[in-house]
Coordinates of C-alpha atoms in Angstrom, one line a residue:
M22 CA 26.6 31.2 -3.2
G23 CA 23.9 29.6 -1.1
N24 CA 23.1 27.4 1.8
Y25 CA 23.4 23.6 1.3
D26 CA 22.8 20.5 3.3
Y27 CA 26.2 19.1 2.4
C28 CA 29.8 20.3 2.1
A29 CA 30.6 17.8 -0.7
W30 CA 28.2 16.7 -3.4
I31 CA 29.5 14.0 -5.8
H32 CA 26.9 13.2 -8.3
N33 CA 26.1 12.1 -11.9
N34 CA 29.5 10.6 -12.6
T35 CA 30.6 7.4 -14.2
F36 CA 33.7 5.7 -12.6
N37 CA 34.6 3.1 -15.1
H38 CA 37.2 1.0 -16.8
S39 CA 36.1 -0.1 -20.3
V40 CA 37.7 -3.5 -19.5
L41 CA 38.6 -5.0 -16.2
N42 CA 41.8 -3.8 -14.6
G43 CA 43.3 -6.5 -12.4
R44 CA 44.8 -4.0 -9.9
T45 CA 42.9 -2.8 -6.9
E46 CA 41.5 0.6 -7.8
S47 CA 38.7 2.7 -6.2
G48 CA 36.1 5.1 -7.4
I49 CA 35.9 7.7 -4.6
I50 CA 38.2 7.8 -1.6
F51 CA 37.5 10.1 1.4
E52 CA 40.6 10.6 3.5
Y53 CA 40.6 11.8 7.1
R54 CA 37.7 13.9 8.4
T55 CA 34.6 14.0 6.2
E56 CA 31.5 16.0 7.1
S57 CA 28.1 16.2 5.3
A58 CA 29.1 14.4 2.1
L59 CA 26.4 13.4 -0.4
V60 CA 27.3 10.7 -3.0
E61 CA 24.4 10.0 -5.4
R62 CA 23.4 9.0 -8.9
N63 CA 26.9 7.7 -9.8
I64 CA 27.8 4.6 -11.7
F65 CA 30.8 2.6 -10.5
R66 CA 31.8 -0.1 -13.1
N67 CA 34.7 -2.4 -13.4
I68 CA 36.5 -1.2 -10.3
S69 CA 37.4 -2.9 -7.1
A70 CA 35.9 -0.5 -4.6
G71 CA 33.2 2.1 -5.1
V72 CA 33.3 4.5 -2.1
V73 CA 36.1 4.1 0.4
F74 CA 36.5 6.1 3.7
N75 CA 40.2 5.9 4.6
T76 CA 40.7 7.0 8.2
R77 CA 43.8 7.4 10.4
S78 CA 44.2 7.5 14.1
Y79 CA 42.1 9.8 16.3
H80 CA 44.9 12.2 17.0
D81 CA 46.6 12.0 13.5
P82 CA 46.2 15.2 11.5
G83 CA 47.9 13.6 8.5
G84 CA 50.7 16.1 8.0
N85 CA 48.3 19.0 8.3
D86 CA 48.6 21.7 11.0
T87 CA 47.5 20.4 14.3
M88 CA 45.0 22.1 16.5
A89 CA 45.7 23.0 20.1
V90 CA 43.1 20.4 21.0
T91 CA 42.2 17.4 18.9
P92 CA 38.7 18.1 17.4
S93 CA 35.7 16.3 18.7
G94 CA 35.6 12.9 17.1
G95 CA 39.2 13.1 16.0
Y96 CA 40.9 14.1 12.8
S97 CA 39.1 11.3 10.9
Y98 CA 35.5 11.9 12.2
L99 CA 32.8 10.9 9.6
T100 CA 29.5 12.8 10.1
D101 CA 26.3 13.0 8.2
I102 CA 27.4 10.8 5.2
V103 CA 24.7 10.0 2.6
I104 CA 25.3 7.4 -0.2
R105 CA 22.2 6.8 -2.2
N106 CA 20.8 6.0 -5.7
N107 CA 24.1 4.7 -7.0
L108 CA 24.9 1.7 -9.2
F109 CA 28.0 -0.4 -8.4
T110 CA 28.4 -3.1 -11.0
N111 CA 31.2 -5.6 -11.7
I112 CA 32.9 -4.8 -8.5
Y113 CA 36.0 -7.0 -8.2
Q114 CA 38.7 -7.8 -5.7
G115 CA 41.8 -7.4 -7.8
N116 CA 45.4 -8.2 -6.9
G117 CA 46.2 -5.3 -4.6
A118 CA 46.5 -5.3 -0.8
A119 CA 43.3 -3.3 -0.2
A120 CA 39.9 -4.8 0.1
G121 CA 37.3 -4.5 -2.6
G122 CA 33.6 -3.9 -2.1
G123 CA 30.8 -1.4 -2.7
V124 CA 31.1 0.9 0.4
I125 CA 34.1 0.4 2.6
F126 CA 35.3 1.9 5.9
H127 CA 39.0 1.3 6.4
S128 CA 41.5 2.4 8.9
E129 CA 45.2 2.5 7.9
S130 CA 46.5 1.7 11.4
S131 CA 44.5 2.5 14.5
N132 CA 41.1 0.9 13.9
D133 CA 39.4 3.8 15.7
T134 CA 37.0 5.0 13.0
Q135 CA 34.3 7.4 14.3
I136 CA 31.0 7.6 12.5
N137 CA 28.0 9.7 13.5
G138 CA 25.3 9.7 10.9
L139 CA 25.5 7.4 7.9
D140 CA 22.7 6.7 5.4
I141 CA 23.3 4.0 2.7
D142 CA 20.0 3.9 0.7
Y143 CA 18.7 2.7 -2.7
N144 CA 22.0 1.4 -4.1
T145 CA 22.5 -1.6 -6.4
I146 CA 25.8 -3.3 -5.6
V147 CA 26.8 -6.2 -7.8
A148 CA 30.1 -8.2 -7.6
Q149 CA 32.0 -9.6 -10.5
E150 CA 31.5 -13.3 -10.8
G151 CA 34.8 -15.1 -10.3
D152 CA 36.7 -12.3 -8.6
E153 CA 34.2 -11.4 -5.9
P154 CA 35.3 -9.1 -3.0
W155 CA 34.6 -10.4 0.5
F156 CA 31.9 -7.8 1.4
G157 CA 29.4 -5.5 -0.3
I158 CA 29.2 -3.0 2.6
S159 CA 31.9 -3.3 5.3
L160 CA 31.8 -1.5 8.6
L161 CA 35.3 -2.5 9.7
S162 CA 38.0 -0.7 11.6
L163 CA 35.7 -0.1 14.6
Q164 CA 37.6 -2.0 17.3
N165 CA 38.7 1.2 19.0
G166 CA 36.0 3.5 17.4
M167 CA 32.2 3.8 17.3
A168 CA 29.5 4.2 14.8
N169 CA 26.2 5.9 15.7
N170 CA 23.0 6.7 13.8
V171 CA 23.4 4.3 10.8
N172 CA 20.7 3.5 8.3
I173 CA 21.1 0.9 5.5
R174 CA 17.8 0.7 3.5
N175 CA 16.5 -0.3 0.1
N176 CA 19.7 -1.7 -1.3
I177 CA 20.3 -4.6 -3.6
V178 CA 23.6 -6.4 -2.8
N179 CA 24.5 -9.4 -5.0
G180 CA 27.3 -11.9 -5.3
F181 CA 29.9 -11.1 -2.6
L182 CA 32.2 -13.8 -1.3
E183 CA 31.4 -13.9 2.4
T184 CA 28.5 -11.7 3.1
W185 CA 26.7 -8.5 2.0
L186 CA 27.1 -6.5 5.2
R187 CA 30.0 -7.1 7.6
G188 CA 30.9 -5.7 11.0
D189 CA 34.3 -5.8 12.7
S190 CA 35.8 -9.1 13.8
S191 CA 36.5 -8.5 17.4
V192 CA 34.1 -5.8 18.8
T193 CA 31.2 -4.4 16.8
N194 CA 31.1 -1.0 18.4
I195 CA 27.9 0.2 16.6
N196 CA 25.2 1.8 18.6
G197 CA 22.0 2.6 16.7
I198 CA 21.7 0.9 13.3
T199 CA 18.7 0.2 11.1
V200 CA 19.0 -2.4 8.4
T201 CA 15.7 -2.7 6.6
H202 CA 14.1 -3.5 3.2
N203 CA 17.3 -4.6 1.6
N204 CA 17.7 -7.5 -0.8
A205 CA 20.8 -9.7 -0.4
F206 CA 21.1 -12.5 -2.9
D207 CA 23.8 -15.0 -3.8
N208 CA 26.3 -13.8 -1.2
G209 CA 28.6 -16.2 0.6
F210 CA 27.7 -19.0 -1.7
G211 CA 24.1 -18.7 -0.5
N212 CA 25.0 -18.5 3.2
G213 CA 25.9 -14.8 3.5
N214 CA 22.5 -13.3 2.8
A215 CA 22.3 -12.1 6.4
P216 CA 24.6 -9.5 7.9
S217 CA 27.7 -10.8 9.7
W218 CA 28.5 -9.4 13.1
P219 CA 31.4 -11.6 14.3
G220 CA 32.0 -9.2 17.3
G221 CA 28.4 -9.5 18.4
N222 CA 25.2 -7.7 17.3
P223 CA 25.2 -3.9 17.4
Q224 CA 23.4 -2.1 20.2
N225 CA 20.0 -0.7 19.3
Y226 CA 19.9 -2.8 16.2
T227 CA 16.8 -3.0 13.9
Y228 CA 16.9 -5.7 11.3
S229 CA 13.5 -6.0 9.5
N230 CA 11.7 -6.6 6.2
N231 CA 14.9 -7.7 4.3
L232 CA 14.7 -10.1 1.4
S233 CA 17.0 -12.8 -0.1
V234 CA 15.5 -13.3 -3.5
D235 CA 16.7 -13.2 -7.1
P236 CA 16.2 -9.5 -8.1
Q237 CA 15.7 -10.6 -11.7
F238 CA 17.9 -8.1 -13.5
I239 CA 17.3 -7.5 -17.2
S240 CA 20.7 -9.1 -17.8
P241 CA 24.0 -9.6 -16.1
T242 CA 25.1 -6.1 -17.4
V243 CA 21.7 -4.3 -17.3
H244 CA 20.5 -3.8 -13.7
H245 CA 17.0 -2.5 -14.4
L246 CA 14.5 -5.1 -13.1
Q247 CA 12.3 -7.4 -15.2
P248 CA 8.5 -7.0 -14.9
L249 CA 8.1 -9.9 -12.5
S250 CA 10.8 -8.9 -10.1
P251 CA 9.7 -9.3 -6.5
L252 CA 11.5 -6.0 -5.6
Y253 CA 8.8 -3.7 -7.0
G254 CA 7.0 -2.0 -4.1
A255 CA 9.1 -3.9 -1.6
G256 CA 11.0 -0.9 -0.3
T257 CA 10.3 1.6 2.4
S258 CA 9.7 5.3 1.7
I259 CA 12.5 7.6 3.0
P260 CA 11.5 11.2 3.6
G261 CA 13.2 13.6 1.2
V262 CA 14.3 10.8 -1.2
N263 CA 11.7 11.2 -4.0
N264 CA 13.7 10.2 -7.1
D265 CA 15.9 7.3 -8.3
I266 CA 19.2 7.3 -10.1
L267 CA 17.7 8.6 -13.3
Y268 CA 15.6 11.3 -11.5
N269 CA 12.5 9.2 -12.0
G270 CA 10.1 9.6 -9.1
R271 CA 10.0 7.0 -6.3
N272 CA 6.6 5.5 -5.8
Y273 CA 4.8 5.6 -2.5
Q274 CA 5.8 2.0 -2.0
P275 CA 9.2 2.2 -3.6
T276 CA 11.2 -0.4 -5.4
I277 CA 14.4 -1.7 -3.8
G278 CA 17.6 -0.7 -5.6
A279 CA 18.9 2.2 -7.7
Y280 CA 16.1 2.1 -10.3
E281 CA 12.4 2.6 -9.8
D282 CA 11.2 1.2 -13.2
N283 CA 7.6 1.1 -11.9
L284 CA 5.3 3.6 -13.7
L285 CA 1.8 4.5 -12.4
F286 CA -1.2 5.3 -14.5
S287 CA -4.7 6.0 -13.6
A288 CA -7.8 6.2 -15.8
R289 CA -11.6 6.2 -15.8
L290 CA -13.6 4.5 -18.5
F291 CA -17.1 3.2 -19.2
L292 CA -18.0 -0.1 -21.0
Q293 CA -21.3 0.1 -23.0
G294 CA -22.3 -3.4 -22.0
A295 CA -22.1 -2.7 -18.3
Y296 CA -23.4 0.9 -18.4
S297 CA -26.5 2.0 -16.5
A298 CA -28.3 5.1 -17.8
S299 CA -30.2 5.6 -14.6
L300 CA -27.0 5.5 -12.4
G301 CA -24.8 7.4 -14.9
R302 CA -22.1 4.8 -14.4
H303 CA -21.7 1.0 -14.6
K304 CA -24.5 -1.0 -13.1
D305 CA -24.2 -2.4 -9.6
V306 CA -22.4 -5.7 -9.3
T307 CA -24.9 -8.3 -8.3
P308 CA -24.2 -11.4 -6.1
A309 CA -24.6 -13.5 -9.3
W310 CA -22.0 -11.5 -11.3
A311 CA -19.6 -11.5 -8.4
A312 CA -19.9 -15.3 -8.2
I313 CA -19.2 -15.6 -11.9
L314 CA -16.1 -13.5 -11.6
N315 CA -14.9 -15.5 -8.6
A316 CA -15.6 -18.8 -10.4
H317 CA -14.0 -17.9 -13.8
A318 CA -12.0 -14.7 -13.6
T319 CA -9.5 -14.7 -10.7
I320 CA -6.8 -14.8 -13.4
Q321 CA -6.6 -12.2 -16.2
P322 CA -8.4 -13.4 -19.4
Y323 CA -6.3 -11.8 -22.1
G324 CA -3.9 -14.6 -23.0
P325 CA -6.1 -16.4 -25.5
I326 CA -7.8 -13.2 -26.6
Y327 CA -4.9 -10.7 -27.1
G328 CA -1.8 -12.8 -26.5
Y329 CA -1.0 -11.2 -23.1
N330 CA 0.4 -13.9 -20.8
G331 CA 1.0 -11.9 -17.7
L332 CA 0.4 -13.5 -14.3
D333 CA -2.0 -10.8 -13.0
S334 CA -4.5 -12.4 -10.7
V335 CA -6.6 -11.8 -7.6
P336 CA -7.2 -14.1 -4.6
A337 CA -10.1 -16.5 -4.4
G338 CA -13.3 -14.7 -3.3
F339 CA -11.8 -11.3 -4.3
F340 CA -14.9 -10.1 -6.2
T341 CA -17.8 -8.8 -4.1
D342 CA -21.1 -6.9 -4.3
T343 CA -20.6 -4.7 -1.3
N344 CA -19.9 -1.3 -2.7
A345 CA -17.3 -0.8 0.0
N346 CA -17.1 2.8 1.2
G347 CA -20.2 3.7 -0.6
I348 CA -18.3 4.8 -3.7
A349 CA -19.3 2.2 -6.3
S350 CA -16.0 0.5 -5.9
D351 CA -17.0 -3.0 -6.7
I352 CA -15.0 -4.6 -9.5
I353 CA -17.0 -5.4 -12.7
D354 CA -14.3 -6.9 -14.9
W355 CA -10.7 -7.0 -16.2
V356 CA -9.3 -4.7 -18.8
L357 CA -5.9 -4.7 -20.6
L358 CA -3.7 -1.6 -20.6
E359 CA -0.8 -1.0 -23.0
L360 CA 2.0 1.5 -23.1
R361 CA 2.6 2.3 -26.8
S362 CA 5.3 4.1 -28.6
T363 CA 4.7 7.7 -29.4
A364 CA 6.6 7.3 -32.7
N365 CA 4.7 4.2 -33.8
P366 CA 1.5 3.7 -31.8
A367 CA 1.2 0.2 -33.2
T368 CA 4.3 -0.8 -31.1
V369 CA 3.3 -2.1 -27.7
I370 CA 6.1 -1.5 -25.2
N371 CA 4.5 -2.8 -22.0
Q372 CA 1.2 -4.4 -20.9
R373 CA -0.8 -4.9 -17.8
A374 CA -4.1 -6.4 -17.0
A375 CA -6.0 -4.4 -14.5
L376 CA -9.5 -4.1 -13.0
I377 CA -12.4 -1.7 -13.7
R378 CA -14.9 -0.7 -11.1
E379 CA -18.5 0.3 -11.1
D380 CA -17.5 4.0 -11.1
G381 CA -15.3 3.4 -14.1
L382 CA -12.0 3.8 -12.3
I383 CA -9.3 1.4 -13.5
V384 CA -7.2 0.0 -10.6
D385 CA -4.4 -2.5 -9.9
T386 CA -5.1 -6.0 -8.6
D387 CA -5.5 -4.7 -5.0
G388 CA -8.7 -3.0 -6.2
V389 CA -7.6 0.4 -5.0
S390 CA -4.2 1.6 -6.3
P391 CA -3.3 3.1 -9.7
V392 CA -2.0 0.6 -12.2
A393 CA 1.7 -0.1 -12.0
F394 CA 3.6 -0.9 -15.1
K395 CA 6.5 -2.9 -13.8
G396 CA 9.8 -3.0 -15.7
A397 CA 8.9 0.1 -17.7
Q398 CA 11.2 3.0 -17.8
A399 CA 9.9 6.6 -17.3
G400 CA 9.1 8.4 -20.5
N401 CA 6.4 9.5 -22.9
Y402 CA 3.8 7.0 -24.0
L403 CA 0.4 6.6 -25.5
V404 CA -1.8 4.4 -23.3
S405 CA -4.4 2.1 -24.8
I406 CA -7.2 0.3 -22.9
R407 CA -8.9 -2.8 -24.3
H408 CA -11.6 -5.1 -23.2
R409 CA -12.6 -8.6 -24.1
N410 CA -15.9 -7.7 -25.8
H411 CA -15.6 -4.0 -26.4
L412 CA -13.5 -2.0 -28.9
G413 CA -10.4 -0.5 -27.4
V414 CA -9.3 3.2 -27.2
R415 CA -6.1 5.0 -26.6
T416 CA -5.2 8.4 -25.1
S417 CA -5.5 11.3 -27.5
V418 CA -2.4 13.0 -26.0
V419 CA 1.0 11.7 -25.0
Q420 CA 1.3 10.7 -21.3
S421 CA 4.5 11.5 -19.5
L422 CA 4.7 8.6 -17.1
N423 CA 6.9 8.5 -14.0
G424 CA 6.9 7.0 -10.6
T425 CA 5.4 9.4 -8.1
M426 CA 5.0 9.7 -4.4
A427 CA 1.4 10.7 -5.0
A428 CA -1.3 9.1 -7.0
P429 CA -1.2 10.2 -10.7
V430 CA -4.0 12.4 -12.1
V431 CA -6.8 10.3 -13.5
Y432 CA -7.0 10.3 -17.3
D433 CA -10.8 10.5 -17.8
F434 CA -12.2 9.0 -21.0
T435 CA -15.8 9.4 -19.9
T436 CA -16.3 13.2 -20.2
A437 CA -15.3 14.0 -23.8
Q438 CA -15.0 12.2 -27.1
S439 CA -11.8 14.1 -27.7
S440 CA -10.2 12.2 -24.7
A441 CA -9.8 9.2 -27.1
Y442 CA -7.6 9.2 -30.2
Q443 CA -9.8 9.7 -33.3
D444 CA -8.5 7.8 -36.4
P445 CA -8.9 10.1 -39.4
V446 CA -9.2 7.1 -41.7
V447 CA -12.2 5.7 -39.8
L448 CA -13.7 9.2 -39.5
S449 CA -13.6 9.8 -43.2
S450 CA -15.1 6.4 -44.1
P451 CA -18.4 6.5 -46.0
P452 CA -21.5 6.5 -43.8
P453 CA -22.6 4.5 -41.8
N454 CA -19.1 3.3 -41.1
N455 CA -17.6 6.6 -40.0
N456 CA -17.8 6.1 -36.3
N457 CA -16.0 8.0 -33.5
A458 CA -13.6 6.2 -31.2
M459 CA -16.2 6.1 -28.4
L460 CA -19.9 6.1 -28.4
A461 CA -22.1 8.7 -26.6
L462 CA -23.8 7.2 -23.6
P463 CA -26.9 8.5 -21.9
G464 CA -26.2 11.2 -19.3
G465 CA -23.5 13.0 -21.5
K466 CA -20.9 10.3 -20.9
F467 CA -18.7 8.4 -23.3
G468 CA -17.6 4.8 -23.4
L469 CA -16.3 1.9 -25.3
W470 CA -18.3 0.4 -28.1
G471 CA -19.8 -2.9 -27.0
G472 CA -20.9 -5.9 -29.0
N473 CA -17.4 -7.1 -29.9
S474 CA -18.1 -10.8 -29.1
N475 CA -15.3 -12.1 -31.2
S476 CA -12.7 -9.8 -29.6
N477 CA -11.3 -8.3 -32.9
T478 CA -11.2 -4.7 -34.1
T479 CA -14.8 -4.3 -35.4
V480 CA -18.4 -4.6 -34.3
R481 CA -20.6 -5.9 -37.0
A482 CA -23.6 -8.3 -37.8
N483 CA -22.7 -9.1 -41.4
G484 CA -19.9 -10.8 -43.3
P485 CA -18.1 -14.1 -42.8
L486 CA -18.0 -15.9 -39.4
A487 CA -14.5 -14.8 -38.6
Q488 CA -15.6 -11.1 -38.6
N489 CA -19.2 -11.3 -37.7
D490 CA -20.1 -10.8 -34.0
Y491 CA -23.7 -12.0 -34.7
L492 CA -22.4 -15.3 -36.1
H493 CA -19.9 -15.6 -33.3
L494 CA -22.8 -15.4 -30.9
I495 CA -25.2 -17.7 -32.7
T496 CA -22.9 -20.2 -34.4
S497 CA -19.7 -20.3 -32.3
T498 CA -21.3 -19.9 -28.9
L499 CA -24.9 -21.2 -29.0
G500 CA -24.1 -23.9 -31.6
G501 CA -26.7 -22.5 -34.0
N502 CA -29.6 -22.9 -31.6
I503 CA -31.1 -19.5 -30.8
T504 CA -33.6 -20.9 -28.3
I505 CA -31.0 -22.0 -25.7
Q506 CA -29.5 -19.9 -23.0
L507 CA -26.1 -20.2 -21.3
P508 CA -26.4 -19.0 -17.7
N509 CA -23.7 -18.2 -15.2
V510 CA -20.9 -17.8 -17.8
Y511 CA -17.9 -15.5 -18.3
S512 CA -18.0 -15.2 -22.1
S513 CA -17.2 -12.5 -24.6
A514 CA -20.5 -13.4 -26.2
D515 CA -22.2 -12.0 -23.1
M516 CA -22.3 -8.6 -24.7
N517 CA -24.6 -7.0 -22.2
M518 CA -22.6 -8.4 -19.3
D519 CA -25.4 -9.9 -17.3
G520 CA -23.8 -13.4 -16.9
T521 CA -26.1 -15.1 -19.5
V522 CA -25.5 -15.7 -23.2
R523 CA -28.8 -15.7 -25.1
A524 CA -30.2 -14.6 -28.5
N525 CA -33.9 -14.6 -27.5
G526 CA -36.2 -12.7 -25.1
P527 CA -36.6 -9.0 -24.4
L528 CA -34.1 -6.3 -25.3
L529 CA -32.5 -5.9 -21.9
L530 CA -31.7 -9.6 -21.7
N531 CA -30.9 -10.4 -25.3
D532 CA -27.3 -10.3 -26.5
Y533 CA -28.4 -10.4 -30.2
L534 CA -30.7 -7.4 -29.7
F535 CA -28.0 -5.6 -27.7
L536 CA -25.7 -5.9 -30.7
V537 CA -28.1 -5.1 -33.4
T538 CA -30.5 -2.6 -31.7
T539 CA -28.4 -0.9 -29.1
T540 CA -24.9 -0.8 -30.6
L541 CA -25.6 -0.9 -34.4
A542 CA -28.8 1.2 -34.0
G543 CA -30.8 -1.2 -36.0
N544 CA -28.5 -1.1 -39.1
I545 CA -27.1 -4.6 -39.6
T546 CA -25.0 -3.4 -42.5
R547 CA -23.0 -1.0 -40.3
I548 CA -19.4 -1.7 -39.3
I549 CA -18.0 0.0 -36.2
T550 CA -14.2 0.1 -36.3
Q551 CA -11.7 0.5 -33.5
H552 CA -9.4 3.6 -33.4
L553 CA -6.0 2.2 -32.3

């Protein structure tokens, strides 16, 4: 026994026909008075109506014992109803007399439905093409009744014949309704993506931040969202609703619909080429480096390098040299993050290009937030981080990733060599080719090996052109002329990340000396290998 916020909790069920049944059949039917019912995390598939509230007249006890005085709100009073985190898929009209739809309020005779407190949140409601019901959510049967305190938020409603949300035909009789952050698409042959209130708008009506865009489902039968769906982060947080249909955490800026599918990851990392020993972090972004990034790097660079063709980008003029908030927060470059299989780490499941700051923090394209992997389902992953002219690393321990209302804990590669996976094959190689996954930086920090000008899996200054970072610098980039310099460039051959490619001059300016002296420690026969 215990105290609960609901008197009926219907959850984690599948209401399903394996094949379509042409008759009108419903998933859940509430008859007469319903108080404090919570319907969540259910799947309604191949049925005509998901959740139906079937009311009678105000004074009709339905064959039950009558009370001396009709209870407040009548015998069919509906109070504190919550319908959230459900999937309604392949909802059809059928050949019966009743109406189909996702959530339906229906009076058998008197049209005096009374509602006080109704939340319909985070549901995905999709009609069957070819036998679409008229409405996704119908607030009918209110001619002689009243609905108060209604919230309809963060729902996807697709493909219904007339409209996604419908009020009564003669008098709306709703006082206090918020309809916000929903996505209605392909309803009413393209004309029903706004609610329909034929009896006039409700009183105290809030309609805001709703969308009418293709949600980009994985497929017609799989209603997780594709990585480029515009619904990620487009919802509004609802106090107390912290998980989705699969118990995955809702992000602070949640996704519209039943599934979150938007995993957050946060990490800190240093790049050898940009590291400053005196600062104990990356060097400050100069006006010249910010100008190079704004001229050449507003779109992520990893398509031609690593075959990642995501559309990650930042606005023109995004990169600055201001150190906003005094926390070394200026962006120095792009990195590529990958979710990898724990069973087979060579298998990349999801990728994102992100930004790395002066303080080493890796952030999303807003320059502030943790990195969001869109279209990724919660689970256990290994996370790798790669850079265009450094050797990549991956986490040494499995990461359990989930959406979360709070920022995830930062995975810090900078404080210990053991933070990065150490490949035993590389470690057991004969000297001098038995390198750790990261190099030790001044100040007791660790970072990625630099000098990888040809963006492969090794750093070396010997061997054939295709493998040799020295020859890539001299031959492929400088055309064999070691006396020339290429200023103001965004190039992987710029191994010290100062904006100029050169193979002459003093150590601090010379990319060739950075490779041979700083990274290879003067040993041109050495080969440093990536641990992925």
